[in-house]
Amino acid sequence: TSTFLFLPQTPHYASPDIDECARDLDLCQPHGVCENTEGSFVCMCEEGFTLAKDRQSCEELPHHKKECYLNFDDSVFCDSVLATNVSRQECCCSLGAGWGDHCEIYPCPVLNSIEFHTLCPDGKGFILDETILNYGIPTHRDIDECSLFGEEICKEGKCVNTQPGYECYCKQGFYYDANLLECVDVDECLDESNCVNGRCENTRGSFHCACPASTTYDPAQKKCIPTSKIDKVTDRRDVCWQLRGEDGMCSSPFGGQQLTYEECCCRHGKGWGYQCHACPPRSP
């Protein structure tokens, strides 16, 4: 007779998959999307980023260049490009509010946040310089905003780099508007003391005080005074104008040379000085 031994097999039950993405919402953030896989997960990184060594986050590709944006105002952000070929570090560690291209912007990290300190370890205005090593230690250098962003941050002015940051110097009669990033004309006419007894007219970088008939603007007193009171024998020289319109504006300077009030008004001109003082009528 034959003997048979029956050994029943123990059924195999597969363990349920754990969704790591649902369990930890911070996985792959802030520059990637977590996708669950059988028994694991994978980070799908945004353009310009690659999987980090920990395989749980995304880091910026070295030397990847995009556009740097000044703000996120929905109506103008596509027009607020500071520069078109900068790294995320150069942008977000200086003046940028967002970095990207084709109006697809990745917000810069909030100042003093953990992500900001990771991207900008030496703080605002400094960037890692991979070309310089001090005893094998990476060195951070100052960001030259004037070179990086050009006239976009100091329109109508002179940009001077500082450490950190920059200064924008404007011509006389202008002031720097840090929101517009440009030199803006000062409206001297807002100060009534600049043109007493006259009609103040603001001009680019200066102003003009139009005085009533028989009066002339005295810049020392900042007011219109009777023409007879002006010292006509003064040695002070100024531009001599051959034409003076009814609006009190002068044009056609005489010979490109400066004359005294007497030399101008007695011989050549209709107006004298940069404030266009009216010359008295000459006898025919």
Short mmCIF file of C-alpha atoms in Angstrom, two decimals:
data_model
loop_
_atom_site.label_atom_id
_atom_site.label_comp_id
_atom_site.label_asym_id
_atom_site.label_seq_id
_atom_site.Cartn_x
_atom_site.Cartn_y
_atom_site.Cartn_z
CA THR A 1 0.00 0.00 0.00
CA SER A 2 1.06 3.57 -0.59
CA THR A 3 0.91 6.31 1.98
CA PHE A 4 0.20 9.93 1.04
CA LEU A 5 0.93 12.90 3.32
CA PHE A 6 -1.26 15.97 2.76
CA LEU A 7 0.23 19.24 3.96
CA PRO A 8 -2.23 22.14 3.59
CA GLN A 9 -0.64 25.45 2.48
CA THR A 10 -1.08 28.51 4.63
CA PRO A 11 -2.88 31.20 2.57
CA HIS A 12 -0.78 34.36 1.88
CA TYR A 13 -2.46 37.66 2.72
CA ALA A 14 -0.84 40.82 1.22
CA SER A 15 -0.35 43.75 3.62
CA PRO A 16 -2.40 46.82 2.65
CA ASP A 17 -0.37 49.60 0.99
CA ILE A 18 0.34 52.63 3.18
CA ASP A 19 -0.32 55.94 1.44
CA GLU A 20 2.72 57.94 2.56
CA CYS A 21 1.48 61.05 0.72
CA ALA A 22 -1.74 61.14 2.72
CA ARG A 23 0.06 60.36 5.97
CA ASP A 24 2.63 63.16 5.59
CA LEU A 25 1.35 66.17 3.65
CA ASP A 26 4.78 67.84 3.79
CA LEU A 27 6.42 65.20 1.61
CA CYS A 28 7.99 66.66 -1.55
CA GLN A 29 6.96 70.20 -0.57
CA PRO A 30 7.25 73.01 -1.44
CA HIS A 31 8.49 72.39 -5.00
CA GLY A 32 7.12 68.95 -5.73
CA VAL A 33 3.99 66.79 -5.70
CA CYS A 34 3.86 63.48 -3.83
CA GLU A 35 2.51 60.48 -5.75
CA ASN A 36 1.82 57.25 -3.92
CA THR A 37 3.17 53.98 -5.40
CA GLU A 38 2.85 50.34 -4.36
CA GLY A 39 4.84 50.11 -1.16
CA SER A 40 6.41 53.56 -1.48
CA PHE A 41 6.00 57.03 -3.02
CA VAL A 42 7.73 59.29 -5.53
CA CYS A 43 8.25 63.07 -5.68
CA MET A 44 7.32 64.74 -8.97
CA CYS A 45 9.39 67.94 -8.96
CA GLU A 46 8.50 71.25 -10.58
CA GLU A 47 10.42 72.50 -13.60
CA GLY A 48 13.81 73.79 -12.49
CA PHE A 49 13.96 71.42 -9.50
CA THR A 50 15.27 67.89 -9.02
CA LEU A 51 14.89 65.16 -6.42
CA ALA A 52 17.04 65.83 -3.36
CA LYS A 53 19.36 63.23 -1.80
CA ASP A 54 16.81 62.46 0.91
CA ARG A 55 14.35 61.56 -1.90
CA GLN A 56 11.64 63.29 0.09
CA SER A 57 11.97 66.83 -1.26
CA CYS A 58 12.92 68.78 -4.38
CA GLU A 59 15.87 71.13 -4.69
CA GLU A 60 16.73 73.76 -7.27
CA LEU A 61 18.78 72.70 -10.25
CA PRO A 62 22.18 74.42 -10.09
CA HIS A 63 22.54 77.48 -12.33
CA HIS A 64 18.95 77.22 -13.57
CA LYS A 65 17.95 80.67 -14.84
CA LYS A 66 14.51 82.23 -15.13
CA GLU A 67 12.75 85.58 -14.76
CA CYS A 68 12.60 87.53 -11.51
CA TYR A 69 9.35 89.34 -10.67
CA LEU A 70 8.89 92.33 -8.39
CA ASN A 71 5.34 91.69 -7.16
CA PHE A 72 2.25 89.52 -7.45
CA ASP A 73 -0.33 92.15 -8.32
CA ASP A 74 -2.64 90.23 -10.68
CA SER A 75 -2.99 93.22 -12.99
CA VAL A 76 0.71 93.97 -13.50
CA PHE A 77 2.87 91.05 -12.35
CA CYS A 78 3.59 89.90 -15.90
CA ASP A 79 4.97 93.39 -16.58
CA SER A 80 7.00 93.63 -13.37
CA VAL A 81 10.03 91.67 -14.56
CA LEU A 82 13.22 92.81 -12.83
CA ALA A 83 15.55 90.54 -14.80
CA THR A 84 15.20 87.70 -17.31
CA ASN A 85 18.21 85.47 -16.66
CA VAL A 86 18.75 84.98 -12.94
CA SER A 87 18.77 82.04 -10.55
CA ARG A 88 16.13 81.60 -7.85
CA GLN A 89 18.74 82.48 -5.24
CA GLU A 90 19.74 85.69 -7.01
CA CYS A 91 16.09 86.68 -7.31
CA CYS A 92 14.63 85.68 -3.96
CA CYS A 93 17.64 86.65 -1.83
CA SER A 94 17.52 90.21 -3.20
CA LEU A 95 14.44 92.12 -4.39
CA GLY A 96 12.28 89.47 -6.01
CA ALA A 97 8.82 88.40 -4.88
CA GLY A 98 8.59 85.55 -7.37
CA TRP A 99 10.69 83.55 -9.81
CA GLY A 100 9.63 81.73 -12.98
CA ASP A 101 8.84 82.34 -16.63
CA HIS A 102 5.95 82.82 -19.04
CA CYS A 103 3.92 84.29 -16.18
CA GLU A 104 4.15 80.98 -14.27
CA ILE A 105 5.65 82.22 -11.04
CA TYR A 106 6.93 80.38 -7.99
CA PRO A 107 6.64 82.62 -4.91
CA CYS A 108 9.85 83.49 -3.10
CA PRO A 109 10.00 82.21 0.50
CA VAL A 110 8.79 84.53 3.23
CA LEU A 111 11.58 86.54 4.88
CA ASN A 112 12.95 84.83 8.03
CA SER A 113 11.08 81.58 7.30
CA ILE A 114 12.87 78.22 7.41
CA GLU A 115 12.74 77.98 3.62
CA PHE A 116 14.20 81.49 3.31
CA HIS A 117 17.15 80.65 5.58
CA THR A 118 17.73 77.46 3.58
CA LEU A 119 17.82 79.39 0.31
CA CYS A 120 19.59 82.49 1.69
CA PRO A 121 21.75 81.30 4.64
CA ASP A 122 23.57 84.64 4.95
CA GLY A 123 20.38 86.69 4.76
CA LYS A 124 18.96 89.12 2.25
CA GLY A 125 21.46 90.58 -0.19
CA PHE A 126 23.91 87.65 -0.19
CA ILE A 127 24.26 84.53 -2.33
CA LEU A 128 26.37 81.37 -2.35
CA ASP A 129 29.41 81.75 -4.61
CA GLU A 130 30.40 78.27 -5.77
CA THR A 131 33.54 79.62 -7.46
CA ILE A 132 35.12 80.69 -4.16
CA LEU A 133 36.06 78.30 -1.37
CA ASN A 134 37.77 79.29 1.89
CA TYR A 135 39.49 76.18 3.23
CA GLY A 136 36.89 74.10 1.44
CA ILE A 137 34.00 76.02 2.99
CA PRO A 138 31.46 77.59 0.58
CA THR A 139 31.60 81.38 0.56
CA HIS A 140 28.70 83.80 0.25
CA ARG A 141 29.11 87.03 -1.68
CA ASP A 142 27.16 90.25 -1.90
CA ILE A 143 24.55 90.47 -4.66
CA ASP A 144 25.26 93.44 -6.94
CA GLU A 145 21.67 94.55 -7.54
CA CYS A 146 22.79 97.38 -9.83
CA SER A 147 24.52 94.95 -12.17
CA LEU A 148 21.89 92.23 -11.85
CA PHE A 149 18.77 94.35 -12.42
CA GLY A 150 20.21 97.36 -14.28
CA GLU A 151 18.01 100.43 -14.68
CA GLU A 152 14.89 98.53 -13.58
CA ILE A 153 15.57 99.42 -9.93
CA CYS A 154 16.87 102.99 -10.34
CA LYS A 155 15.15 104.63 -13.29
CA GLU A 156 16.33 108.19 -14.03
CA GLY A 157 18.99 107.89 -11.31
CA LYS A 158 22.45 106.50 -10.54
CA CYS A 159 22.52 103.07 -8.88
CA VAL A 160 25.36 102.37 -6.42
CA ASN A 161 25.83 98.89 -4.95
CA THR A 162 26.18 98.53 -1.16
CA GLN A 163 26.64 95.54 1.15
CA PRO A 164 23.91 94.46 1.37
CA GLY A 165 21.47 96.29 -0.91
CA TYR A 166 21.96 99.37 -3.05
CA GLU A 167 21.44 103.15 -3.14
CA CYS A 168 19.70 105.11 -5.89
CA TYR A 169 20.90 108.71 -6.22
CA CYS A 170 18.62 111.16 -8.00
CA LYS A 171 19.30 114.51 -9.64
CA GLN A 172 18.42 117.74 -7.87
CA GLY A 173 14.67 118.24 -7.91
CA PHE A 174 13.94 114.49 -7.80
CA TYR A 175 13.51 111.93 -5.03
CA TYR A 176 13.69 108.12 -5.06
CA ASP A 177 10.38 106.25 -4.79
CA ALA A 178 11.17 102.81 -3.37
CA ASN A 179 7.83 101.40 -4.54
CA LEU A 180 8.15 102.59 -8.14
CA LEU A 181 11.93 102.02 -8.11
CA GLU A 182 12.54 105.31 -9.90
CA CYS A 183 13.43 108.96 -9.39
CA VAL A 184 10.28 111.07 -9.25
CA ASP A 185 10.00 114.81 -9.80
CA VAL A 186 9.57 116.91 -6.66
CA ASP A 187 6.54 119.21 -6.95
CA GLU A 188 7.97 122.38 -5.42
CA CYS A 189 4.62 124.10 -5.89
CA LEU A 190 3.17 122.06 -3.03
CA ASP A 191 5.21 124.36 -0.78
CA GLU A 192 3.48 127.74 -1.08
CA SER A 193 6.50 129.55 0.37
CA ASN A 194 8.44 128.90 -2.86
CA CYS A 195 6.37 131.40 -4.88
CA VAL A 196 4.83 134.11 -2.72
CA ASN A 197 2.70 136.67 -4.62
CA GLY A 198 3.04 134.68 -7.86
CA ARG A 199 1.67 131.65 -9.71
CA CYS A 200 3.79 128.56 -9.19
CA GLU A 201 4.23 126.21 -12.16
CA ASN A 202 5.97 122.92 -11.54
CA THR A 203 8.56 121.85 -14.12
CA ARG A 204 10.60 118.66 -14.41
CA GLY A 205 13.32 118.95 -11.78
CA SER A 206 12.44 122.52 -10.80
CA PHE A 207 9.62 125.08 -10.90
CA HIS A 208 8.74 128.47 -12.37
CA CYS A 209 7.17 131.36 -10.47
CA ALA A 210 5.11 133.52 -12.84
CA CYS A 211 4.87 137.02 -11.39
CA PRO A 212 2.28 139.75 -12.08
CA ALA A 213 3.18 142.70 -14.31
CA SER A 214 5.88 145.06 -12.99
CA THR A 215 7.09 142.45 -10.52
CA THR A 216 9.95 139.98 -10.73
CA TYR A 217 10.70 136.81 -8.82
CA ASP A 218 13.46 137.15 -6.24
CA PRO A 219 14.92 133.67 -5.57
CA ALA A 220 16.52 134.83 -2.31
CA GLN A 221 13.17 135.87 -0.85
CA LYS A 222 11.19 133.30 -2.86
CA LYS A 223 8.56 135.85 -3.82
CA CYS A 224 7.56 138.35 -6.49
CA ILE A 225 8.74 141.88 -5.72
CA PRO A 226 8.46 145.16 -7.63
CA THR A 227 10.96 145.18 -10.47
CA SER A 228 12.28 148.56 -9.33
CA LYS A 229 13.58 146.98 -6.12
CA ILE A 230 15.87 144.54 -7.91
CA ASP A 231 19.50 145.52 -7.70
CA LYS A 232 20.26 146.18 -11.35
CA VAL A 233 23.94 146.86 -10.72
CA THR A 234 24.61 143.52 -9.10
CA ASP A 235 27.62 141.63 -10.40
CA ARG A 236 25.74 138.33 -10.32
CA ARG A 237 25.60 136.72 -13.74
CA ASP A 238 22.90 134.47 -15.09
CA VAL A 239 21.37 133.31 -18.37
CA CYS A 240 19.91 136.02 -20.61
CA TRP A 241 16.74 135.12 -22.52
CA GLN A 242 15.89 136.76 -25.83
CA LEU A 243 12.23 135.72 -25.69
CA ARG A 244 9.72 135.80 -22.84
CA GLY A 245 6.15 134.68 -23.49
CA GLU A 246 2.94 135.93 -21.94
CA ASP A 247 2.89 132.75 -19.85
CA GLY A 248 6.10 133.93 -18.17
CA MET A 249 8.26 131.25 -19.80
CA CYS A 250 11.61 132.19 -21.33
CA SER A 251 13.38 130.73 -24.36
CA SER A 252 16.27 131.38 -26.76
CA PRO A 253 19.23 132.02 -24.43
CA PHE A 254 21.56 134.73 -25.69
CA GLY A 255 24.87 133.49 -27.06
CA GLY A 256 25.26 130.73 -24.48
CA GLN A 257 26.92 133.19 -22.09
CA GLN A 258 25.82 134.57 -18.74
CA LEU A 259 25.27 138.30 -18.23
CA THR A 260 24.43 140.62 -15.37
CA TYR A 261 20.84 141.85 -15.05
CA GLU A 262 21.85 145.23 -16.46
CA GLU A 263 23.83 143.81 -19.41
CA CYS A 264 20.95 141.54 -20.33
CA CYS A 265 17.93 143.78 -19.91
CA CYS A 266 19.49 147.00 -21.24
CA ARG A 267 20.88 145.48 -24.44
CA HIS A 268 19.79 142.01 -25.43
CA GLY A 269 17.11 140.25 -23.43
CA LYS A 270 13.47 140.07 -22.49
CA GLY A 271 14.11 137.89 -19.44
CA TRP A 272 16.98 137.19 -17.05
CA GLY A 273 17.94 134.24 -14.85
CA TYR A 274 16.74 130.69 -14.60
CA GLN A 275 13.57 131.97 -12.94
CA CYS A 276 12.91 134.12 -16.03
CA HIS A 277 12.74 137.55 -14.38
CA ALA A 278 10.98 139.96 -16.73
CA CYS A 279 13.10 142.76 -18.15
CA PRO A 280 11.44 146.21 -18.14
CA PRO A 281 10.32 147.46 -21.58
CA ARG A 282 13.11 149.18 -23.49
CA SER A 283 12.56 152.48 -25.25
CA PRO A 284 12.43 152.06 -29.05
#
